[in-house]
CSV table of N, CA and C and ligand atoms in Angstrom, one decimal:
chain,number,residue,atom,x,y,z
A,165,UNK,N,170.3,89.2,58.8
A,165,UNK,CA,171.4,88.8,57.4
A,165,UNK,C,171.9,88.8,57.7
A,166,UNK,N,173.3,88.6,56.9
A,166,UNK,CA,174.8,87.8,57.2
A,166,UNK,C,175.8,89.3,57.7
A,167,UNK,N,175.3,89.7,57.7
A,167,UNK,CA,176.0,90.8,58.6
A,167,UNK,C,177.3,90.9,58.8
A,168,UNK,N,177.2,91.4,57.1
A,168,UNK,CA,178.4,91.9,56.7
A,168,UNK,C,178.2,93.3,56.4
A,169,UNK,N,178.9,93.5,55.6
A,169,UNK,CA,179.2,95.3,55.3
A,169,UNK,C,178.0,95.9,54.6
A,170,UNK,N,177.7,97.1,53.8
A,170,UNK,CA,176.6,97.3,52.9
A,170,UNK,C,177.4,96.2,51.5
A,171,UNK,N,176.8,96.6,50.6
A,171,UNK,CA,177.2,96.6,49.6
A,171,UNK,C,176.7,97.8,49.0
A,172,UNK,N,177.6,98.1,47.7
A,172,UNK,CA,177.9,99.8,47.2
A,172,UNK,C,177.4,99.0,45.9
A,173,UNK,N,176.3,99.8,45.4
A,173,UNK,CA,176.5,99.5,44.0
A,173,UNK,C,176.3,100.5,43.2
A,174,UNK,N,177.5,101.1,41.7
A,174,UNK,CA,177.4,101.9,41.2
A,174,UNK,C,177.0,102.3,39.8
A,175,UNK,N,176.1,103.0,39.5
A,175,UNK,CA,175.8,103.0,37.5
A,175,UNK,C,176.5,104.2,37.3
A,176,UNK,N,176.2,103.5,35.9
A,176,UNK,CA,177.5,105.0,34.8
A,176,UNK,C,176.8,104.5,33.9
A,177,UNK,N,176.6,105.5,33.8
A,177,UNK,CA,176.5,106.3,32.0
A,177,UNK,C,177.3,107.2,31.5
A,178,UNK,N,177.4,108.2,30.6
A,178,UNK,CA,177.9,109.5,30.1
A,178,UNK,C,177.2,110.6,30.8
A,179,UNK,N,176.4,111.0,30.3
A,179,UNK,CA,175.9,112.5,30.7
A,179,UNK,C,175.3,111.8,32.5
A,180,UNK,N,175.1,111.4,33.3
A,180,UNK,CA,174.5,111.0,34.2
A,180,UNK,C,172.9,111.1,34.6
A,181,UNK,N,172.4,111.8,33.1
A,181,UNK,CA,171.0,111.9,33.5
A,181,UNK,C,170.5,111.5,32.4
A,182,UNK,N,169.7,110.8,31.8
A,182,UNK,CA,169.0,109.9,31.7
A,182,UNK,C,169.1,108.1,32.4
A,183,UNK,N,170.2,107.4,31.4
A,183,UNK,CA,170.2,106.2,31.9
A,183,UNK,C,170.7,105.9,33.0
A,184,UNK,N,172.3,106.5,33.6
A,184,UNK,CA,172.0,106.0,34.8
A,184,UNK,C,171.4,106.0,36.3
A,185,UNK,N,170.4,107.3,35.9
A,185,UNK,CA,170.0,107.3,37.4
A,185,UNK,C,168.9,107.1,37.3
A,186,UNK,N,168.5,106.6,35.6
A,186,UNK,CA,167.1,106.1,36.2
A,186,UNK,C,167.5,104.5,37.0
A,187,UNK,N,168.8,104.3,36.5
A,187,UNK,CA,168.7,102.8,36.9
A,187,UNK,C,169.2,102.9,38.7
A,188,UNK,N,169.9,103.8,38.8
A,188,UNK,CA,170.0,103.9,40.4
A,188,UNK,C,168.5,104.6,40.8
A,189,UNK,N,167.4,105.3,40.4
A,189,UNK,CA,166.2,104.7,40.9
A,189,UNK,C,164.9,103.7,41.1
A,190,UNK,N,165.8,103.3,40.1
A,190,UNK,CA,165.0,101.9,39.6
A,190,UNK,C,165.2,100.6,40.9
A,191,UNK,N,166.9,100.4,41.1
A,191,UNK,CA,166.9,99.6,41.9
A,191,UNK,C,167.2,100.0,43.0
A,192,UNK,N,167.0,101.2,43.4
A,192,UNK,CA,166.9,101.3,44.9
A,192,UNK,C,165.2,101.7,45.7
A,193,UNK,N,164.4,101.7,44.7
A,193,UNK,CA,163.3,101.1,44.8
A,193,UNK,C,163.2,99.5,45.3
A,194,UNK,N,163.5,99.2,44.5
A,194,UNK,CA,163.5,97.8,43.9
A,194,UNK,C,164.1,96.9,45.6
A,195,UNK,N,165.5,97.8,45.9
A,195,UNK,CA,166.2,96.9,47.8
A,195,UNK,C,164.5,97.8,48.5
A,196,UNK,N,164.8,99.0,48.3
A,196,UNK,CA,163.9,99.1,49.7
A,196,UNK,C,162.9,98.6,49.8
A,197,UNK,N,161.7,97.6,48.8
A,197,UNK,CA,160.7,97.7,48.8
A,197,UNK,C,161.3,95.4,49.1
A,198,UNK,N,162.1,95.1,48.2
A,198,UNK,CA,162.7,94.1,49.7
A,198,UNK,C,162.9,93.7,51.2
A,199,UNK,N,162.7,95.2,51.2
A,199,UNK,CA,163.2,95.5,52.8
A,199,UNK,C,165.3,95.3,52.8
A,200,UNK,N,166.2,95.7,51.1
A,200,UNK,CA,166.8,95.5,52.0
A,200,UNK,C,167.6,97.2,51.3
A,201,UNK,N,167.2,97.9,51.9
A,201,UNK,CA,167.4,99.4,51.0
A,201,UNK,C,169.1,99.5,52.8
A,202,UNK,N,168.9,98.9,53.6
A,202,UNK,CA,170.2,100.0,54.7
A,202,UNK,C,171.2,98.4,54.3
A,203,UNK,N,170.8,97.6,53.9
A,203,UNK,CA,172.2,96.8,52.8
A,203,UNK,C,172.6,96.3,51.7
A,204,UNK,N,172.1,97.5,50.9
A,204,UNK,CA,172.6,97.8,49.6
A,204,UNK,C,172.8,99.3,49.5
A,205,UNK,N,173.9,100.1,49.0
A,205,UNK,CA,174.1,101.5,49.0
A,205,UNK,C,173.9,101.6,47.3
A,206,UNK,N,173.1,101.9,46.7
A,206,UNK,CA,173.3,103.3,45.6
A,206,UNK,C,173.7,104.1,45.5
A,207,UNK,N,174.0,104.1,44.1
A,207,UNK,CA,174.5,105.6,43.3
A,207,UNK,C,174.9,105.9,41.8
A,208,UNK,N,175.2,106.7,41.7
A,208,UNK,CA,175.2,107.1,39.6
A,208,UNK,C,175.7,107.9,39.7
A,209,UNK,N,176.2,107.6,38.8
A,209,UNK,CA,177.1,109.3,37.9
A,209,UNK,C,177.9,109.4,35.9
A,210,UNK,N,178.7,109.1,35.8
A,210,UNK,CA,178.5,109.9,34.3
A,210,UNK,C,180.5,109.9,33.8
A,211,UNK,N,180.4,109.0,32.5
A,211,UNK,CA,182.0,109.2,32.5
A,211,UNK,C,182.2,110.7,31.9
A,212,UNK,N,181.9,111.5,32.1
A,212,UNK,CA,181.6,113.2,31.3
A,212,UNK,C,181.1,114.3,32.6
A,213,UNK,N,181.6,115.3,31.8
A,213,UNK,CA,181.3,116.6,33.0
A,213,UNK,C,180.5,117.0,32.5
A,214,UNK,N,179.6,117.0,31.3
A,214,UNK,CA,178.4,117.9,30.9
A,214,UNK,C,177.6,118.5,31.6
A,215,UNK,N,177.3,117.9,32.8
A,215,UNK,CA,176.1,117.9,33.0
A,215,UNK,C,175.7,118.1,34.6
A,216,UNK,N,177.3,117.9,34.7
A,216,UNK,CA,177.2,118.2,36.5
A,216,UNK,C,176.2,119.3,37.5
A,217,UNK,N,175.5,118.3,38.0
A,217,UNK,CA,175.4,119.2,39.2
A,217,UNK,C,173.0,119.2,38.8
A,218,UNK,N,173.3,118.8,37.5
A,218,UNK,CA,171.6,119.3,37.0
A,218,UNK,C,171.0,117.8,37.5
A,219,UNK,N,169.9,118.4,37.3
A,219,UNK,CA,169.3,117.0,37.6
A,219,UNK,C,168.5,116.2,36.4
A,220,UNK,N,167.4,115.0,36.3
A,220,UNK,CA,167.7,113.6,35.6
A,220,UNK,C,167.0,115.2,33.7
A,221,UNK,N,167.6,114.1,33.7
A,221,UNK,CA,166.2,115.1,31.8
A,221,UNK,C,164.7,114.7,32.1
A,222,UNK,N,164.0,115.5,32.1
A,222,UNK,CA,162.8,115.5,32.5
A,222,UNK,C,161.8,114.9,31.6
A,223,UNK,N,162.9,114.0,30.9
A,223,UNK,CA,161.9,112.8,29.5
A,223,UNK,C,162.2,111.6,30.8
A,224,UNK,N,163.4,111.8,31.2
A,224,UNK,CA,163.6,110.4,31.8
A,224,UNK,C,162.9,110.3,33.4
A,225,UNK,N,162.8,111.7,34.4
A,225,UNK,CA,161.6,112.3,34.8
A,225,UNK,C,160.5,111.6,34.7
A,226,UNK,N,159.6,112.0,33.7
A,226,UNK,CA,158.5,111.7,33.6
A,226,UNK,C,158.1,110.8,33.3
A,227,UNK,N,159.3,109.3,32.4
A,227,UNK,CA,158.7,108.1,31.5
A,227,UNK,C,159.6,107.2,33.7
A,228,UNK,N,160.3,108.4,34.0
A,228,UNK,CA,160.9,107.0,35.2
A,228,UNK,C,159.0,107.2,36.8
A,229,UNK,N,159.1,107.9,36.6
A,229,UNK,CA,157.6,108.6,37.7
A,229,UNK,C,155.9,107.9,36.7
A,230,UNK,N,155.7,107.5,35.9
A,230,UNK,CA,154.7,107.4,35.3
A,230,UNK,C,155.2,105.5,35.4
A,231,UNK,N,155.7,104.7,35.7
A,231,UNK,CA,156.1,103.6,36.7
A,231,UNK,C,156.9,104.0,38.3
A,232,UNK,N,156.0,104.3,39.1
A,232,UNK,CA,156.2,104.9,40.3
A,232,UNK,C,157.8,105.5,41.0
A,233,UNK,N,158.2,105.4,39.6
A,233,UNK,CA,160.0,106.2,40.6
A,233,UNK,C,160.4,107.8,40.7
A,234,UNK,N,160.8,108.0,41.8
A,234,UNK,CA,161.0,109.6,42.4
A,234,UNK,C,161.8,109.9,41.1
A,235,UNK,N,162.4,109.9,40.4
A,235,UNK,CA,164.1,110.4,39.9
A,235,UNK,C,165.1,111.7,40.5
A,236,UNK,N,164.1,113.1,40.4
A,236,UNK,CA,164.5,114.9,40.3
A,236,UNK,C,165.6,115.0,41.6
A,237,UNK,N,164.8,113.6,43.0
A,237,UNK,CA,166.2,114.4,43.8
A,237,UNK,C,167.5,114.2,43.2
A,238,UNK,N,168.2,113.7,42.6
A,238,UNK,CA,169.0,113.4,42.2
A,238,UNK,C,169.5,114.3,41.3
A,239,UNK,N,170.4,114.4,41.3
A,239,UNK,CA,172.0,115.3,40.6
A,239,UNK,C,173.0,114.8,39.9
A,240,UNK,N,173.5,115.0,39.1
A,240,UNK,CA,174.4,114.3,38.2
A,240,UNK,C,175.5,114.4,39.2
A,241,UNK,N,176.4,113.9,38.8
A,241,UNK,CA,178.0,114.4,39.0
A,241,UNK,C,178.9,113.4,38.2
A,242,UNK,N,180.2,113.3,37.9
A,242,UNK,CA,181.5,112.5,37.8
A,242,UNK,C,182.0,111.2,37.9
A,243,UNK,N,182.5,110.3,37.4
A,243,UNK,CA,182.8,109.4,38.1
A,243,UNK,C,184.4,109.7,38.0
A,244,UNK,N,184.4,109.4,39.5
A,244,UNK,CA,185.7,109.9,40.4
A,244,UNK,C,187.0,108.4,41.2
A,245,UNK,N,187.9,108.7,40.6
A,245,UNK,CA,188.6,108.0,41.6
A,245,UNK,C,188.5,106.9,42.3
A,246,UNK,N,188.0,107.6,43.3
A,246,UNK,CA,187.6,107.1,44.6
A,246,UNK,C,186.3,106.3,44.4
A,247,UNK,N,186.0,106.3,43.3
A,247,UNK,CA,184.6,105.5,42.7
A,247,UNK,C,184.6,104.2,43.3
A,248,UNK,N,186.4,103.8,42.1
A,248,UNK,CA,186.8,102.4,42.7
A,248,UNK,C,186.8,101.8,43.4
A,249,UNK,N,187.2,102.4,44.3
A,249,UNK,CA,187.4,101.3,45.5
A,249,UNK,C,186.2,101.5,46.3
A,250,UNK,N,185.0,102.7,46.4
A,250,UNK,CA,184.5,102.8,47.1
A,250,UNK,C,183.3,101.7,47.3
A,251,UNK,N,182.8,101.0,46.0
A,251,UNK,CA,182.4,100.6,45.3
A,251,UNK,C,182.5,99.2,45.1
A,252,UNK,N,181.7,98.5,45.4
A,252,UNK,CA,181.5,97.1,45.4
A,252,UNK,C,181.2,96.7,43.6
A,253,UNK,N,180.6,97.0,43.0
A,253,UNK,CA,179.9,97.7,41.5
A,253,UNK,C,180.0,98.2,41.0
A,254,UNK,N,180.9,98.3,39.2
A,254,UNK,CA,180.2,99.3,38.6
A,254,UNK,C,180.1,99.3,37.5
A,255,UNK,N,178.5,99.6,37.3
A,255,UNK,CA,177.7,99.2,36.1
A,255,UNK,C,177.7,100.1,34.6
A,256,UNK,N,177.6,100.2,33.9
A,256,UNK,CA,178.0,100.8,32.8
A,256,UNK,C,176.7,100.3,31.7
A,257,UNK,N,176.2,101.1,31.3
A,257,UNK,CA,175.4,101.4,30.3
A,257,UNK,C,175.4,100.5,29.1
A,258,UNK,N,176.7,100.8,28.6
A,258,UNK,CA,176.8,100.6,27.2
A,258,UNK,C,178.0,100.3,26.6
A,259,UNK,N,179.0,99.9,25.2
A,259,UNK,CA,180.1,99.7,25.5
A,259,UNK,C,180.6,100.6,25.6
A,260,UNK,N,180.8,102.0,25.2
A,260,UNK,CA,181.9,102.7,25.7
A,260,UNK,C,181.8,103.2,27.2
A,261,UNK,N,180.5,103.7,27.5
A,261,UNK,CA,181.6,104.0,29.1
A,261,UNK,C,182.4,102.7,29.5
A,262,UNK,N,182.0,100.8,29.5
A,262,UNK,CA,182.4,99.9,30.0
A,262,UNK,C,183.9,100.5,29.8
A,263,UNK,N,184.2,101.0,28.2
A,263,UNK,CA,185.9,101.2,27.6
A,263,UNK,C,186.5,102.2,28.7
A,264,UNK,N,185.3,103.4,28.5
A,264,UNK,CA,186.1,104.1,29.3
A,264,UNK,C,186.6,103.9,31.5
A,265,UNK,N,185.4,103.2,31.2
A,265,UNK,CA,186.0,103.1,33.3
A,265,UNK,C,186.9,101.4,33.0
A,266,UNK,N,186.7,100.8,32.0
A,266,UNK,CA,188.0,100.4,32.3
A,266,UNK,C,188.8,100.7,31.8
A,267,UNK,N,189.2,101.7,31.0
A,267,UNK,CA,191.0,102.7,30.6
A,267,UNK,C,190.7,102.9,32.6
A,268,UNK,N,189.7,103.7,33.1
A,268,UNK,CA,190.3,104.2,34.3
A,268,UNK,C,190.6,103.2,35.5
A,269,UNK,N,189.9,102.2,35.3
A,269,UNK,CA,189.9,101.2,36.9
A,269,UNK,C,191.5,101.3,36.8
A,270,UNK,N,191.7,100.9,37.9
A,270,UNK,CA,193.0,100.3,39.4
A,270,UNK,C,192.6,99.1,38.6
A,271,UNK,N,193.7,98.1,38.5
A,271,UNK,CA,194.1,96.9,37.8
A,271,UNK,C,192.8,95.9,39.1
A,272,UNK,N,193.5,96.8,40.1
A,272,UNK,CA,193.3,95.3,41.2
A,272,UNK,C,191.6,95.4,41.6
A,273,UNK,N,190.9,96.6,41.6
A,273,UNK,CA,189.2,97.1,41.4
A,273,UNK,C,188.2,96.2,39.9
A,274,UNK,N,189.4,95.7,38.5
A,274,UNK,CA,188.5,96.2,36.9
A,274,UNK,C,187.5,95.1,37.6
A,275,UNK,N,187.5,94.1,38.5
A,275,UNK,CA,186.6,92.9,38.3
A,275,UNK,C,184.9,93.3,39.1
A,276,UNK,N,184.9,94.6,39.3
A,276,UNK,CA,184.0,94.5,39.9
A,276,UNK,C,183.6,95.9,38.3
A,277,UNK,N,183.9,96.2,37.8
A,277,UNK,CA,183.6,96.9,36.1
A,277,UNK,C,182.8,96.0,35.4
A,278,UNK,N,181.7,96.2,34.9
A,278,UNK,CA,181.0,95.3,34.2
A,278,UNK,C,179.3,96.2,33.5
A,279,UNK,N,178.8,95.0,32.2
A,279,UNK,CA,177.7,96.3,31.8
A,279,UNK,C,176.5,95.6,32.4
A,280,UNK,N,175.7,96.9,33.1
A,280,UNK,CA,175.2,96.2,33.9
A,280,UNK,C,173.7,95.5,33.5
A,281,UNK,N,173.7,94.9,31.9
A,281,UNK,CA,172.5,94.4,31.4
A,281,UNK,C,173.2,92.6,31.0
A,282,UNK,N,174.3,92.1,31.4
A,282,UNK,CA,174.9,90.8,32.4
A,282,UNK,C,173.9,90.9,32.8
A,283,UNK,N,172.9,91.1,34.2
A,283,UNK,CA,171.9,90.8,34.8
A,283,UNK,C,170.6,90.7,34.0
A,284,UNK,N,170.8,91.7,32.5
A,284,UNK,CA,169.5,91.1,32.2
A,284,UNK,C,169.0,89.8,32.1
A,285,UNK,N,167.8,89.7,31.4
A,285,UNK,CA,167.3,89.1,30.4
A,285,UNK,C,166.2,89.1,29.0
A,286,UNK,N,167.1,89.7,29.1
A,286,UNK,CA,165.8,90.5,27.2
A,286,UNK,C,166.5,89.9,26.2
A,287,UNK,N,168.1,89.6,26.7
A,287,UNK,CA,168.9,89.1,25.0
A,287,UNK,C,169.6,90.9,24.9
A,288,UNK,N,169.7,91.6,25.3
A,288,UNK,CA,170.4,93.1,24.9
A,288,UNK,C,171.7,93.2,26.1
A,289,UNK,N,172.7,93.9,25.0
A,289,UNK,CA,173.9,93.7,25.8
A,289,UNK,C,174.1,95.1,26.4
A,290,UNK,N,173.5,96.6,25.8
A,290,UNK,CA,173.6,97.6,26.6
A,290,UNK,C,171.8,98.0,25.8
A,291,UNK,N,172.1,99.4,27.2
A,291,UNK,CA,171.3,100.1,27.0
A,291,UNK,C,171.4,101.3,26.3
A,292,UNK,N,170.4,101.6,25.3
A,292,UNK,CA,170.3,102.6,24.3
A,292,UNK,C,170.8,103.8,24.3
A,293,UNK,N,171.2,104.9,24.6
A,293,UNK,CA,171.3,106.2,24.7
A,293,UNK,C,170.1,106.9,23.9
A,294,UNK,N,169.3,107.8,25.1
A,294,UNK,CA,168.4,108.1,24.7
A,294,UNK,C,168.4,109.4,24.2
A,295,UNK,N,169.5,109.8,24.3
A,295,UNK,CA,169.3,111.3,24.7
A,295,UNK,C,168.3,112.2,24.0
A,296,UNK,N,168.7,111.8,22.2
A,296,UNK,CA,168.7,112.5,21.2
A,296,UNK,C,167.6,112.1,20.1
A,297,UNK,N,167.1,110.9,21.3
A,297,UNK,CA,165.9,110.4,20.6
A,297,UNK,C,164.6,110.9,20.9
A,298,UNK,N,163.4,110.5,20.6
A,298,UNK,CA,161.8,110.6,21.8
A,298,UNK,C,161.6,110.3,22.7
A,299,UNK,N,160.5,110.2,23.1
A,299,UNK,CA,160.1,110.0,25.2
A,299,UNK,C,160.4,108.1,24.5
A,300,UNK,N,159.6,108.0,24.0
A,300,UNK,CA,159.9,106.1,23.8
A,300,UNK,C,161.3,105.2,24.1
A,301,UNK,N,161.9,105.3,23.5
A,301,UNK,CA,163.4,106.0,24.2
A,301,UNK,C,163.2,105.9,25.4
A,302,UNK,N,162.6,106.6,26.1
A,302,UNK,CA,163.1,106.2,27.7
A,302,UNK,C,161.8,105.6,28.2
A,303,UNK,N,161.2,104.8,28.0
A,303,UNK,CA,160.9,103.7,27.8
A,303,UNK,C,161.2,102.2,27.9
A,304,UNK,N,161.5,102.7,26.6
A,304,UNK,CA,163.0,101.0,26.6
A,304,UNK,C,163.9,101.5,27.4
A,305,UNK,N,164.4,102.1,27.8
A,305,UNK,CA,165.3,102.5,28.4
A,305,UNK,C,165.0,101.6,30.0
A,306,UNK,N,163.6,102.6,30.2
A,306,UNK,CA,163.2,101.5,31.8
A,306,UNK,C,162.5,100.0,31.4
A,307,UNK,N,162.2,99.3,30.3
A,307,UNK,CA,161.9,98.3,30.4
A,307,UNK,C,163.5,97.2,30.8
A,308,UNK,N,164.4,97.9,30.0
A,308,UNK,CA,165.5,97.9,29.7
A,308,UNK,C,165.6,96.7,31.2
A,309,UNK,N,166.6,98.2,32.4
A,309,UNK,CA,166.7,98.7,33.2
A,309,UNK,C,165.7,97.9,34.7
A,310,UNK,N,164.0,97.9,34.3
A,310,UNK,CA,163.7,96.9,35.3
A,310,UNK,C,163.9,96.0,35.3
A,311,UNK,N,163.9,95.5,33.5
A,311,UNK,CA,163.9,93.9,34.0
A,311,UNK,C,166.1,93.6,34.3
A,312,UNK,N,167.1,94.8,34.5
A,312,UNK,CA,168.5,93.7,34.3
A,312,UNK,C,168.4,94.8,36.8
A,313,UNK,N,167.6,95.5,35.8
A,313,UNK,CA,168.1,95.2,38.6
A,313,UNK,C,167.8,94.8,39.1
A,314,UNK,N,166.2,93.3,38.1
A,314,UNK,CA,165.3,92.8,39.3
A,314,UNK,C,166.7,91.4,39.3
A,315,UNK,N,167.4,91.0,37.7
A,315,UNK,CA,168.3,90.3,38.0
A,315,UNK,C,169.6,90.5,38.8
A,316,UNK,N,170.2,92.1,39.0
A,316,UNK,CA,171.1,92.1,39.2
A,316,UNK,C,170.3,92.3,41.0
A,317,UNK,N,169.5,92.3,41.0
A,317,UNK,CA,169.2,92.3,42.6
A,317,UNK,C,169.3,90.6,43.4
A,318,UNK,N,168.9,89.9,42.5
A,318,UNK,CA,168.5,88.3,42.7
A,318,UNK,C,170.3,87.9,42.9
A,319,UNK,N,170.8,88.2,42.5
A,319,UNK,CA,173.0,88.0,42.2
A,319,UNK,C,173.4,88.9,43.6
A,320,UNK,N,172.9,90.2,43.5
A,320,UNK,CA,174.0,90.5,45.2
A,320,UNK,C,173.1,90.2,46.2
A,321,UNK,N,172.2,89.6,46.4
A,321,UNK,CA,171.6,88.6,46.8
A,321,UNK,C,172.5,87.7,47.8
A,322,UNK,N,172.3,86.8,46.8
A,322,UNK,CA,173.1,85.8,46.8
A,322,UNK,C,174.2,85.2,47.1
A,323,UNK,N,175.1,86.7,45.9
A,323,UNK,CA,176.4,86.5,46.0
A,323,UNK,C,177.0,87.0,47.4
A,324,UNK,N,176.2,87.5,48.0
A,324,UNK,CA,176.7,88.5,49.2
A,324,UNK,C,175.6,88.5,50.7
A,325,UNK,N,175.1,87.1,50.5
A,325,UNK,CA,174.4,86.2,51.3
A,325,UNK,C,173.5,87.3,52.1
A,326,UNK,N,172.4,88.0,51.4
A,326,UNK,CA,171.7,89.0,51.8
A,326,UNK,C,170.2,88.3,53.1
A,327,UNK,N,170.5,86.9,53.0
A,327,UNK,CA,169.6,85.4,53.8
A,327,UNK,C,168.3,86.6,54.5
A,328,UNK,N,167.5,85.5,53.8
A,328,UNK,CA,166.2,85.8,53.9
A,328,UNK,C,164.9,86.1,53.6
A,329,UNK,N,165.3,86.7,52.4
A,329,UNK,CA,164.4,87.7,51.5
A,329,UNK,C,164.7,86.5,50.1
A,330,UNK,N,165.4,86.2,49.8
A,330,UNK,CA,165.6,85.5,48.7
A,330,UNK,C,163.4,85.1,48.3
A,331,UNK,N,163.3,84.6,49.2
A,331,UNK,CA,162.2,84.3,49.1
A,331,UNK,C,161.1,85.1,48.3
A,332,UNK,N,161.0,86.6,48.8
A,332,UNK,CA,160.4,88.0,48.3
A,332,UNK,C,161.0,88.6,47.0
A,333,UNK,N,161.2,87.7,46.5
A,333,UNK,CA,162.7,87.9,44.7
A,333,UNK,C,161.6,87.3,44.1
B,463,4NP,P1,172.8,109.9,29.7
B,463,4NP,O1,172.3,110.4,27.7
B,463,4NP,O2,174.5,109.1,29.2
B,463,4NP,O3,171.0,108.4,29.8
B,463,4NP,O4,172.9,110.5,30.9
B,463,4NP,C1,173.3,111.5,27.8
B,463,4NP,C2,173.1,112.5,28.1
B,463,4NP,C3,173.7,113.6,27.5
B,463,4NP,C4,174.6,113.9,26.7
B,463,4NP,C5,174.6,112.2,26.0
B,463,4NP,C6,174.3,111.7,26.5
B,463,4NP,N1,174.8,114.7,25.9
B,463,4NP,O5,175.6,115.0,25.5
B,463,4NP,O6,174.6,116.0,26.0
């Protein structure tokens, strides 16, 4: 390994009960499966305070479990100012989340705030909010998240020279 400090990734949506906990669970498992769990820190948060302290939405938990990801240990929290210092990547699920984060983020950290699907390959820009829809929407979230998580991991491995594992990705 490069001997550098841990790379810290924060996923952000509105409520931190559907999309960002899904990204959190999927990306964490991907990192662990690649043997990179100790080199990449993962967390998630919401721009809104509505659901602080709650478990992920049961529909997200079920959809994720059906693909082998456990989310039920996660608890919602709101983005805080220190997140912009602490994390290397602050990744928004949609353009509203992006805009909220950009408004809050100190200028010296603004390069960290991006759309998560910038790392995806499916031609979508945003992870749509599934909260008011049916179970299908949660499967679609997982499709987008699994794809972008792969791209993100490949990017992070290269950018931070977490060497020796590229062949496994
Ligand atoms: P999330 O989904 O941002 O993916 O966690 C939502 C969760 C809750 C609400 C909206 C979106 N809500 O309005 O309570």
